[in-house]
Amino acid sequence: MSNITNQSLSEILENIKSKKISSLELTQAYIKNIENAKKLNAFVTTTFDQALENAKKFDNKPNNEQLLSGVPLAVKDLFCTENIKTTAGSNILNNFVPSYESTVTKNLWNNGAFLLGKLNCDEFAMGSSNETSFFGNVINPIGDHLVPGGSSGGSSSALAADLTPATIGTDTGGSIRQPASFTGTVGLKPTYGLCSRWGIVAFASSLDQAGPMTKTVNDCSIMLEAMSGFDEKDSTSINKKKETYSKNLKDNIKGLKIGIPKEYRVDNMPKEIDELWEKGKKILKDLGAQLIDISLPHTKYALPTYYIVAPAEASSNLARYDGVRYGYRSQKGKDLIEMYENTRSEGFGDEVKRRILIGTYVLSSGYYDAYYLKAQKVRQLIKKDFDDSFTKIDAILTPSTPSSAFKIGEKTNDPVSMYLNDIFTVPVNLAGLPALSLPAGLDKQGYPLGLQLIGKALDEQKILNIGYAFEKNCGYKNEIKKWWS
Amino acid sequence: MSLDKEKIKHVAKLARISVDEAKVDSLTKDLNSIFKFIEQLNELNTDKVEPLTSILNQSLRSRKDEISDGKIREKILKNSPKKK
């Protein structure tokens, strides 16, 4: 089987089960692809020896009862992995080797998968283009001059380039959905609290959520099923019965009510995105869904709210990086305070420092009410917009991003223009809802574009079902020339 | 409002980040453009709105106050930059 690596995860699982391919052959095929794809810079660390050993172990004693039997997976380098370096894309953690495993990755391994390597990402997941990583920017397989999106840019690039059969990312303001959209792949941000945050390097704790990135909706349901679940070690983990998303996946969406929010048509949006949205509406309508115009009036305030809440939480979360207990330490400074200041100045990159300063300022005495408290109030209004709409609809359809993948360097000098990339994804994080980005078409340059389905809290099954039906009828197929190998 | 260089140096001090003098100008420019963007929120009247402190409809769980971990001093010290 020469083309095993361009198959979907579910096809690969079938092939392993039926012994058409061994876990070792599969692992070797991915290792070969990864070694040929160094130009993409998708990996920070590879764990080939360990992966080959795990593959052999599986082949000797195959257990096909598991969700991810015998499958190697690369994961975003924001998930702590026991005895494997975990950097969060930062110089300040570039020598950090966790003594514990994140719950989400542990869940994957308990379901039969094993680690292939750690994927590059924006530093501390702060970025929309993977250009803020200490380990250099990642290239989008769609074109050598394009960003793969961010912050889970190593994940989207590796997935689209067939360097891993599926992967996981984290999404604080769009960091799974926007890179999925930029690379023609599927990305899901689950309901806040569905996947444990334990062992994930923290960015903004009231927004952070891990989720799957895959080639198909079916794959996405398999990965979500494997990674999710209640965890005592995460104080905001939701205690509920585990769902079997893949078994319950069905493509009948007749009678479902799909909300179309008028506020998601923004100025200067390329015509193709509007057309794609129309196409998406038509597909769902033809499948028997009912389209309903809705209004989410506070949408335009979501990004300004996010840029208070997220930096505030980040400034507090990142206070722990002081060069004392772990991580990078500067050799300069005449006393303890100067050691802290130099460590943090040398250890953090510009974007992270900017956000720590914003966060420190909005939380500082005399400014708290004007910024942080104000943002928490507006966050309430944004959540209420969704709550009100969801009394009359099942899901919401919007574009995933206001543009396709942009050029490397195009937005690095203007932070606000970079932030605007997340205009359609951020409201969902503020409201804690699940949202699925689906590849839906190409723009006139031939770059992928995505559509987003937003669901009620814990309604993952429904948006996966709608996505599944959409995928079958959309006819989108990622065709990427492997120019890098 | 606008942030001047002195204010930014003060905030950097609070955040324990030393700022390179040569970079203060560009940092001031960037932060001011971000705050101009953020301050759109002032268009909204939120006098009667309760702040949202948690998006979950559940209160934080409590647990028994007992040790569930421990005796891993060596493991933890492995990552320290310098030790005695």
Coordinates of C-alpha atoms in Angstrom, one line a residue:
Chain A
M1 CA 0.0 0.0 0.0
S2 CA 1.9 3.0 -1.2
N3 CA -0.7 5.6 -0.6
I4 CA -1.7 4.7 2.9
T5 CA -0.9 8.1 4.3
N6 CA -3.3 10.1 2.2
Q7 CA -6.2 8.1 3.5
S8 CA -8.5 9.2 6.2
L9 CA -8.1 8.0 9.8
S10 CA -11.2 5.8 9.6
E11 CA -9.9 4.1 6.4
I12 CA -6.5 3.6 8.0
L13 CA -8.2 2.1 11.1
E14 CA -10.1 -0.3 8.8
N15 CA -6.9 -1.3 7.1
I16 CA -5.1 -2.0 10.4
K17 CA -8.1 -4.0 11.6
S18 CA -8.2 -6.2 8.5
K19 CA -4.4 -6.5 8.6
K20 CA -4.0 -5.0 5.1
I21 CA -1.3 -2.9 6.7
S22 CA 0.7 -3.3 10.0
S23 CA 1.1 -0.5 12.5
L24 CA 4.8 -0.6 11.8
E25 CA 4.4 -0.1 8.0
L26 CA 2.0 2.7 8.7
T27 CA 4.4 4.4 11.2
Q28 CA 7.3 4.0 8.8
A29 CA 5.3 5.6 6.0
Y30 CA 4.6 8.6 8.1
I31 CA 8.2 8.9 9.3
K32 CA 9.3 8.9 5.7
N33 CA 6.8 11.7 4.9
I34 CA 7.9 13.7 7.9
E35 CA 11.6 13.4 6.9
N36 CA 10.8 14.6 3.4
A37 CA 8.8 17.6 4.7
K38 CA 11.3 19.4 6.8
K39 CA 10.7 22.6 4.7
L40 CA 7.3 22.9 6.2
N41 CA 8.8 23.2 9.7
A42 CA 5.7 21.6 11.2
F43 CA 7.5 19.6 13.9
V44 CA 9.4 20.9 16.9
T45 CA 10.2 17.4 18.2
T46 CA 9.9 13.9 16.6
T47 CA 9.7 10.7 18.6
F48 CA 10.4 8.2 15.9
D49 CA 12.2 5.5 17.9
Q50 CA 9.5 5.4 20.6
A51 CA 6.8 5.3 17.8
L52 CA 8.4 2.4 16.0
E53 CA 8.7 0.5 19.3
N54 CA 5.0 1.1 20.1
A55 CA 4.0 0.1 16.6
K56 CA 5.9 -3.2 16.9
K57 CA 4.4 -3.8 20.3
F58 CA 0.9 -3.3 18.8
D59 CA 1.6 -5.7 15.8
N60 CA 2.8 -8.4 18.2
K61 CA -0.3 -8.2 20.2
P62 CA -3.0 -6.3 18.3
N63 CA -6.0 -5.0 20.2
N64 CA -8.5 -3.9 17.7
E65 CA -11.2 -3.1 20.2
Q66 CA -9.9 0.4 20.7
L67 CA -11.0 3.6 18.9
L68 CA -7.5 4.4 17.7
S69 CA -5.9 1.0 17.5
G70 CA -2.3 1.1 16.3
V71 CA -2.3 4.6 15.0
P72 CA 0.7 7.1 15.3
L73 CA -0.4 10.7 16.0
A74 CA 1.5 13.9 16.2
V75 CA 0.1 16.5 18.6
K76 CA 0.4 20.3 19.1
D77 CA 3.4 21.1 21.3
L78 CA 1.1 22.7 23.9
F79 CA 0.1 19.3 25.4
C80 CA 2.5 18.1 28.1
T81 CA 3.9 14.7 27.2
E82 CA 5.7 12.7 29.9
N83 CA 9.5 12.7 29.4
I84 CA 9.1 14.4 26.0
K85 CA 10.1 18.1 25.7
T86 CA 7.1 20.4 25.6
T87 CA 7.8 23.9 24.4
A88 CA 4.5 25.8 23.7
G89 CA 6.5 27.3 20.8
S90 CA 8.5 29.4 23.3
N91 CA 12.1 30.0 24.2
I92 CA 11.1 30.2 27.9
L93 CA 10.1 26.5 27.7
N94 CA 12.6 25.3 25.2
N95 CA 14.2 22.9 27.7
F96 CA 11.1 21.9 29.6
V97 CA 10.5 18.1 29.9
P98 CA 7.2 17.4 31.8
S99 CA 7.1 14.6 34.3
Y100 CA 3.5 14.1 33.6
E101 CA 1.1 13.5 30.6
S102 CA -1.9 15.8 29.8
T103 CA -5.2 14.1 30.3
V104 CA -6.2 14.6 26.6
T105 CA -3.1 12.9 25.2
K106 CA -3.3 10.2 27.8
N107 CA -6.9 9.6 26.6
L108 CA -5.6 9.2 23.1
W109 CA -2.9 6.7 24.2
N110 CA -5.4 4.8 26.3
N111 CA -7.5 4.4 23.1
G112 CA -4.6 2.7 21.3
A113 CA -2.7 5.6 19.6
F114 CA 0.9 6.5 20.2
L115 CA 3.0 9.6 19.8
L116 CA 4.8 10.4 16.5
G117 CA 6.0 13.9 17.4
K118 CA 5.2 17.4 18.7
L119 CA 3.9 20.1 16.4
N120 CA 5.0 23.7 16.0
C121 CA 2.5 26.4 17.1
D122 CA 2.4 30.1 17.8
E123 CA 4.1 31.0 21.1
F124 CA 1.8 30.1 24.0
A125 CA -0.9 29.7 21.3
M126 CA -0.9 33.5 20.7
G127 CA -1.2 34.1 17.0
S128 CA -3.2 33.5 13.9
S129 CA -0.4 32.6 11.5
N130 CA 2.2 30.5 13.3
E131 CA 4.7 33.3 12.8
T132 CA 5.2 33.9 16.6
S133 CA 6.8 30.6 17.3
F134 CA 10.4 30.6 18.7
F135 CA 11.0 27.7 16.4
G136 CA 10.2 29.6 13.2
N137 CA 7.2 29.9 11.1
V138 CA 5.4 26.9 9.6
I139 CA 4.6 26.7 5.9
N140 CA 1.1 25.9 4.5
P141 CA 1.3 22.9 2.2
I142 CA -1.1 24.8 -0.1
G143 CA 1.7 27.1 -1.2
D144 CA 5.3 27.8 0.0
H145 CA 4.6 31.5 0.6
L146 CA 1.4 31.0 2.7
V147 CA 0.8 30.8 6.4
P148 CA -0.9 27.7 7.7
G149 CA -3.1 29.7 10.1
G150 CA -2.6 29.6 13.8
S151 CA -2.1 29.0 16.5
S152 CA -2.4 25.3 15.7
G153 CA -0.4 25.9 12.5
G154 CA 2.0 22.9 12.8
S155 CA -1.1 20.7 13.3
S156 CA -2.9 22.0 10.2
S157 CA 0.2 21.9 8.1
A158 CA 1.1 18.3 9.2
L159 CA -2.4 17.1 8.7
A160 CA -2.8 18.5 5.2
A161 CA 0.6 17.3 4.1
D162 CA -0.1 13.7 5.3
L163 CA 2.5 13.8 8.1
T164 CA -0.1 12.5 10.6
P165 CA -3.4 10.8 10.1
A166 CA -5.2 13.1 12.5
T167 CA -4.1 15.6 15.1
I168 CA -5.2 17.7 18.0
G169 CA -5.0 21.4 18.6
T170 CA -6.2 24.0 21.1
D171 CA -8.7 26.8 20.4
T172 CA -8.8 29.9 22.6
G173 CA -10.1 32.3 19.9
G174 CA -10.1 30.3 16.7
S175 CA -6.8 28.4 16.9
I176 CA -8.2 25.1 15.6
R177 CA -10.9 26.4 13.2
Q178 CA -8.9 29.1 11.4
P179 CA -5.9 26.9 10.5
A180 CA -8.3 24.1 9.5
S181 CA -10.0 26.6 7.2
F182 CA -6.6 27.7 5.7
T183 CA -5.6 24.1 4.9
G184 CA -8.8 22.5 3.7
T185 CA -9.2 20.3 6.7
V186 CA -11.9 19.7 9.4
G187 CA -11.5 21.3 12.9
L188 CA -13.7 21.2 15.9
K189 CA -13.7 23.4 19.0
P190 CA -15.7 21.5 21.6
T191 CA -17.9 23.0 24.3
Y192 CA -15.9 24.5 27.1
G193 CA -15.4 21.8 29.7
L194 CA -15.8 18.8 27.4
C195 CA -12.1 18.0 27.0
S196 CA -9.8 18.4 30.0
R197 CA -7.5 21.3 30.2
W198 CA -5.2 19.4 32.6
G199 CA -1.6 19.3 31.4
I200 CA -2.2 21.8 28.6
V201 CA 0.1 24.8 28.8
A202 CA -2.4 27.5 29.8
F203 CA -3.1 30.6 27.8
A204 CA -6.6 32.0 28.8
S205 CA -8.2 29.5 31.1
S206 CA -11.8 30.6 30.7
L207 CA -11.5 30.2 26.9
D208 CA -8.9 27.4 26.2
Q209 CA -10.3 24.2 24.8
A210 CA -8.6 21.3 23.1
G211 CA -10.2 19.7 20.0
P212 CA -9.6 17.4 17.0
M213 CA -8.2 18.4 13.5
T214 CA -8.9 15.8 10.9
K215 CA -9.4 15.1 7.2
T216 CA -13.1 14.1 7.5
V217 CA -16.1 14.7 9.8
N218 CA -16.2 11.0 10.6
D219 CA -12.5 11.1 11.7
C220 CA -13.4 14.2 13.8
S221 CA -16.1 12.3 15.7
I222 CA -13.7 9.4 16.4
M223 CA -11.0 11.7 17.7
L224 CA -13.5 13.7 19.8
E225 CA -14.8 10.5 21.3
A226 CA -11.3 9.4 22.2
M227 CA -10.0 12.7 23.7
S228 CA -13.1 14.0 25.6
G229 CA -14.4 13.0 29.0
F230 CA -14.7 14.1 32.6
D231 CA -11.5 14.7 34.5
E232 CA -11.3 15.3 38.2
K233 CA -8.0 17.2 37.7
D234 CA -9.7 20.0 35.7
S235 CA -12.0 22.1 38.0
T236 CA -14.1 23.2 35.0
S237 CA -14.4 19.7 33.4
I238 CA -18.1 18.8 32.8
N239 CA -19.2 15.6 34.6
K240 CA -21.4 13.8 32.1
K241 CA -21.8 10.5 30.5
K242 CA -19.3 9.8 27.6
E243 CA -20.9 10.0 24.2
T244 CA -20.2 7.7 21.2
Y245 CA -20.1 10.4 18.5
S246 CA -18.8 8.1 15.7
K247 CA -21.4 5.4 16.2
N248 CA -24.2 8.0 16.3
L249 CA -23.0 9.9 13.3
K250 CA -25.9 10.2 10.8
D251 CA -26.5 12.3 7.7
N252 CA -30.3 12.9 8.0
I253 CA -30.7 16.6 8.9
K254 CA -34.3 17.0 7.6
G255 CA -36.2 19.6 9.6
L256 CA -33.3 21.0 11.4
K257 CA -33.4 24.8 11.8
I258 CA -30.2 26.6 10.7
G259 CA -29.7 30.2 11.8
I260 CA -28.0 32.6 9.5
P261 CA -26.7 35.6 11.4
K262 CA -26.7 38.9 9.5
E263 CA -23.8 40.3 11.5
Y264 CA -21.4 37.8 9.9
R265 CA -21.4 39.7 6.6
V266 CA -18.5 42.1 7.2
D267 CA -17.1 45.0 5.1
N268 CA -14.4 44.1 2.6
M269 CA -15.1 40.4 2.8
P270 CA -14.0 38.8 -0.5
K271 CA -16.9 38.0 -2.8
E272 CA -16.0 34.3 -2.9
I273 CA -16.7 33.9 0.9
D274 CA -20.2 35.3 0.4
E275 CA -20.7 33.0 -2.5
L276 CA -19.4 30.0 -0.5
W277 CA -21.8 30.9 2.3
E278 CA -24.7 30.9 -0.2
K279 CA -23.5 27.6 -1.5
G280 CA -23.5 26.2 2.1
K281 CA -27.0 27.4 2.7
K282 CA -28.2 25.8 -0.5
I283 CA -26.7 22.5 0.3
L284 CA -28.3 22.4 3.8
K285 CA -31.6 23.6 2.4
D286 CA -31.6 20.9 -0.3
L287 CA -31.0 18.3 2.4
G288 CA -34.2 19.4 4.1
A289 CA -33.0 21.9 6.7
Q290 CA -34.8 25.1 7.2
L291 CA -32.9 28.4 7.0
I292 CA -33.8 31.1 9.5
D293 CA -32.4 34.6 9.6
I294 CA -31.1 35.6 13.0
S295 CA -29.4 38.5 14.6
L296 CA -26.4 38.3 17.0
P297 CA -26.3 42.1 17.7
H298 CA -23.1 42.2 19.8
T299 CA -20.9 40.3 17.3
K300 CA -18.8 43.3 16.5
Y301 CA -17.8 43.7 20.1
A302 CA -16.5 40.1 20.5
L303 CA -13.0 40.8 19.3
P304 CA -12.5 43.9 21.5
T305 CA -13.9 41.9 24.5
Y306 CA -11.5 39.0 23.7
Y307 CA -8.5 41.3 23.6
I308 CA -9.2 42.3 27.2
V309 CA -10.3 38.9 28.6
A310 CA -7.6 36.7 26.9
P311 CA -4.6 38.9 27.7
A312 CA -5.8 39.5 31.3
E313 CA -5.9 35.7 31.9
A314 CA -2.7 35.2 30.0
S315 CA -0.8 37.8 32.1
S316 CA -1.9 36.0 35.2
N317 CA -1.2 32.5 33.8
L318 CA 2.2 33.4 32.4
A319 CA 3.4 35.0 35.7
R320 CA 4.7 31.6 36.6
Y321 CA 7.5 31.8 34.1
D322 CA 10.1 33.5 36.3
G323 CA 13.3 31.4 35.6
V324 CA 13.3 29.9 39.1
R325 CA 11.7 26.5 39.1
Y326 CA 11.8 25.5 35.5
G327 CA 12.3 26.9 32.0
Y328 CA 14.8 29.4 30.6
R329 CA 16.8 31.6 33.0
S330 CA 18.7 34.7 32.0
Q331 CA 22.3 35.0 33.2
K332 CA 22.0 38.8 33.4
G333 CA 20.9 40.9 36.3
K334 CA 22.4 42.0 39.6
D335 CA 19.5 40.9 41.8
L336 CA 16.4 38.7 41.9
I337 CA 14.1 41.3 40.3
E338 CA 16.4 42.0 37.4
M339 CA 16.8 38.2 36.9
Y340 CA 13.0 37.9 36.6
E341 CA 12.8 40.9 34.2
N342 CA 15.6 39.7 32.0
T343 CA 14.4 36.1 32.0
R344 CA 11.0 37.2 30.8
S345 CA 12.3 39.7 28.3
E346 CA 14.6 37.2 26.7
G347 CA 12.3 34.2 27.1
F348 CA 9.1 35.6 25.6
G349 CA 8.7 36.8 22.1
D350 CA 7.2 40.2 21.1
E351 CA 3.5 39.1 20.7
V352 CA 3.5 37.3 24.1
K353 CA 5.1 40.3 25.7
R354 CA 2.5 42.7 24.1
R355 CA -0.3 40.6 25.5
I356 CA 1.2 40.3 29.0
L357 CA 1.4 44.1 29.0
I358 CA -2.1 44.6 27.8
G359 CA -3.3 42.1 30.4
T360 CA -1.3 43.7 33.2
Y361 CA -2.6 47.1 32.3
V362 CA -6.3 46.1 32.1
L363 CA -6.1 44.4 35.5
S364 CA -4.1 47.2 37.2
S365 CA -5.5 49.3 39.9
G366 CA -7.7 52.1 38.6
Y367 CA -8.3 50.5 35.2
Y368 CA -9.9 47.2 36.2
D369 CA -13.5 48.5 36.0
A370 CA -13.0 50.4 32.8
Y371 CA -11.5 47.5 30.9
Y372 CA -11.8 44.0 32.6
L373 CA -15.1 44.4 34.3
K374 CA -16.5 46.1 31.2
A375 CA -15.4 43.2 29.0
Q376 CA -17.0 40.7 31.4
K377 CA -20.3 42.6 31.0
V378 CA -20.1 42.6 27.2
R379 CA -19.2 38.9 27.3
Q380 CA -22.5 38.4 29.1
L381 CA -24.3 40.2 26.3
I382 CA -22.5 38.1 23.6
K383 CA -23.5 34.9 25.4
K384 CA -27.1 36.2 25.7
D385 CA -27.2 36.8 21.9
F386 CA -26.5 33.1 21.4
D387 CA -28.8 31.9 24.2
D388 CA -31.7 33.9 22.7
S389 CA -31.1 32.6 19.2
F390 CA -30.8 29.0 20.2
T391 CA -34.3 29.0 21.6
K392 CA -35.5 28.9 17.9
I393 CA -32.7 27.2 16.0
D394 CA -30.6 24.0 16.1
A395 CA -27.3 25.4 14.7
I396 CA -25.8 28.4 13.1
L397 CA -23.9 28.6 9.8
T398 CA -21.3 31.2 9.1
P399 CA -18.0 31.5 7.2
S400 CA -15.0 30.4 9.3
T401 CA -12.6 33.2 8.4
P402 CA -12.9 36.6 6.6
S403 CA -10.1 35.5 4.1
S404 CA -8.2 32.5 2.8
A405 CA -4.6 31.9 3.9
F406 CA -2.5 35.0 3.6
K407 CA 1.2 35.5 2.8
I408 CA 4.0 35.0 5.3
G409 CA 4.9 38.4 6.7
E410 CA 1.8 40.1 5.3
K411 CA 0.2 41.0 8.7
T412 CA 3.2 40.8 11.1
N413 CA 3.6 44.6 11.4
D414 CA 0.0 45.3 12.3
P415 CA -1.3 43.4 15.3
V416 CA -4.9 44.6 14.9
S417 CA -5.1 43.4 11.3
M418 CA -3.8 40.0 12.5
Y419 CA -6.4 39.9 15.3
L420 CA -9.3 40.6 12.8
N421 CA -8.6 37.2 11.3
D422 CA -10.5 35.7 14.3
I423 CA -13.6 37.8 13.9
F424 CA -15.9 34.9 13.1
T425 CA -14.4 32.4 15.5
V426 CA -13.9 34.4 18.8
P427 CA -17.6 34.9 19.7
V428 CA -17.9 31.1 20.1
N429 CA -15.1 30.9 22.7
L430 CA -16.5 33.8 24.7
A431 CA -19.9 31.9 24.9
G432 CA -18.2 28.5 25.5
L433 CA -20.0 26.9 22.6
P434 CA -18.9 24.1 20.2
A435 CA -18.1 25.0 16.6
L436 CA -17.0 22.9 13.6
S437 CA -15.0 24.3 10.6
L438 CA -15.6 22.4 7.4
P439 CA -13.7 22.8 4.1
A440 CA -16.2 24.0 1.6
G441 CA -14.5 25.4 -1.5
L442 CA -11.7 27.4 -3.0
D443 CA -11.2 31.1 -3.6
K444 CA -10.1 32.5 -7.0
Q445 CA -6.4 31.9 -6.2
G446 CA -7.2 28.2 -5.5
Y447 CA -6.8 28.5 -1.7
P448 CA -9.2 26.6 0.6
L449 CA -12.1 28.3 2.5
G450 CA -14.2 27.0 5.3
L451 CA -17.7 27.3 6.7
Q452 CA -18.4 27.1 10.4
L453 CA -21.3 25.4 12.2
I454 CA -22.0 26.6 15.7
G455 CA -24.0 24.5 18.1
K456 CA -25.6 24.7 21.5
A457 CA -23.5 23.8 24.5
L458 CA -22.8 20.0 24.5
D459 CA -24.6 19.6 21.1
E460 CA -21.4 18.3 19.3
Q461 CA -23.3 15.4 17.9
K462 CA -25.8 17.6 16.1
I463 CA -23.1 19.8 14.4
L464 CA -21.1 16.7 13.5
N465 CA -24.2 15.2 11.9
I466 CA -24.9 18.4 9.9
G467 CA -21.2 18.5 9.0
Y468 CA -21.3 14.9 7.9
A469 CA -24.3 15.5 5.6
F470 CA -22.7 18.7 4.3
E471 CA -19.4 16.9 3.5
K472 CA -21.2 14.2 1.5
N473 CA -23.0 16.8 -0.6
C474 CA -20.4 19.5 -0.9
G475 CA -17.9 17.6 -3.1
Y476 CA -14.8 19.4 -1.7
K477 CA -11.6 17.4 -2.0
N478 CA -8.2 18.6 -0.8
E479 CA -5.7 18.3 -3.7
I480 CA -2.3 19.3 -2.6
K481 CA 0.8 18.9 -4.8
K482 CA 3.7 17.7 -2.7
W483 CA 6.1 20.4 -3.8
W484 CA 8.2 20.1 -0.7
S485 CA 9.5 16.6 -1.1
Chain B
M1 CA -7.1 57.4 26.3
S2 CA -3.6 57.0 25.1
L3 CA -0.7 55.3 26.6
D4 CA 2.6 57.2 26.8
K5 CA 6.1 55.8 27.1
E6 CA 6.3 56.3 30.8
K7 CA 3.1 54.5 31.4
I8 CA 4.2 51.5 29.3
K9 CA 7.5 51.3 31.2
H10 CA 5.6 51.3 34.5
V11 CA 3.3 48.5 33.3
A12 CA 6.3 46.5 32.1
K13 CA 7.8 46.9 35.5
L14 CA 4.6 45.6 37.1
A15 CA 4.8 42.6 34.6
R16 CA 8.5 42.0 35.4
I17 CA 9.5 42.4 31.8
S18 CA 12.5 44.6 31.0
V19 CA 11.8 46.6 27.9
D20 CA 14.6 47.5 25.5
E21 CA 14.7 51.3 25.2
A22 CA 15.0 51.0 21.4
K23 CA 11.8 49.1 21.2
V24 CA 9.6 51.4 23.4
D25 CA 8.5 53.6 20.5
S26 CA 7.2 50.7 18.4
L27 CA 5.6 49.1 21.4
T28 CA 3.8 52.3 22.3
K29 CA 2.5 52.6 18.8
D30 CA 1.2 49.0 18.8
L31 CA -0.4 49.1 22.2
N32 CA -2.1 52.4 21.4
S33 CA -3.6 50.9 18.2
I34 CA -4.8 47.9 20.2
F35 CA -6.3 50.0 22.9
K36 CA -8.1 52.2 20.3
F37 CA -9.6 49.0 18.9
I38 CA -10.5 47.7 22.4
E39 CA -12.2 51.0 23.4
Q40 CA -15.0 50.4 20.9
L41 CA -16.6 48.7 23.9
N42 CA -17.3 52.2 25.3
E43 CA -20.1 52.6 22.7
L44 CA -22.2 50.1 24.8
N45 CA -24.1 51.0 27.9
T46 CA -23.6 48.1 30.3
D47 CA -24.8 49.7 33.5
K48 CA -27.5 47.1 34.1
V49 CA -25.5 44.1 32.9
E50 CA -24.1 41.5 35.3
P51 CA -20.5 40.6 34.5
L52 CA -20.0 37.0 33.3
T53 CA -17.5 35.3 35.5
S54 CA -18.1 31.7 34.4
I55 CA -19.7 30.2 31.3
L56 CA -20.5 27.0 33.0
N57 CA -23.7 26.6 34.9
Q58 CA -22.0 24.7 37.6
S59 CA -20.1 25.9 40.7
L60 CA -16.6 24.6 41.2
R61 CA -16.4 21.2 42.8
S62 CA -14.8 20.8 46.2
R63 CA -12.8 17.8 47.2
K64 CA -11.5 16.2 50.4
D65 CA -8.5 18.0 51.7
E66 CA -6.1 15.1 51.4
I67 CA -2.8 14.5 49.6
S68 CA -3.3 12.6 46.3
D69 CA 0.2 13.2 45.0
G70 CA 3.6 13.8 46.4
K71 CA 7.1 12.4 47.0
I72 CA 8.2 13.5 43.6
R73 CA 10.8 16.1 44.6
E74 CA 13.4 14.7 42.3
K75 CA 11.1 14.6 39.3
I76 CA 10.1 18.2 39.9
L77 CA 13.7 19.4 40.5
K78 CA 14.8 17.9 37.2
N79 CA 13.6 21.0 35.3
S80 CA 15.1 23.6 37.5
P81 CA 17.7 25.8 35.8
K82 CA 20.1 25.5 38.8
K83 CA 20.0 23.6 42.0
K84 CA 22.1 23.0 45.1

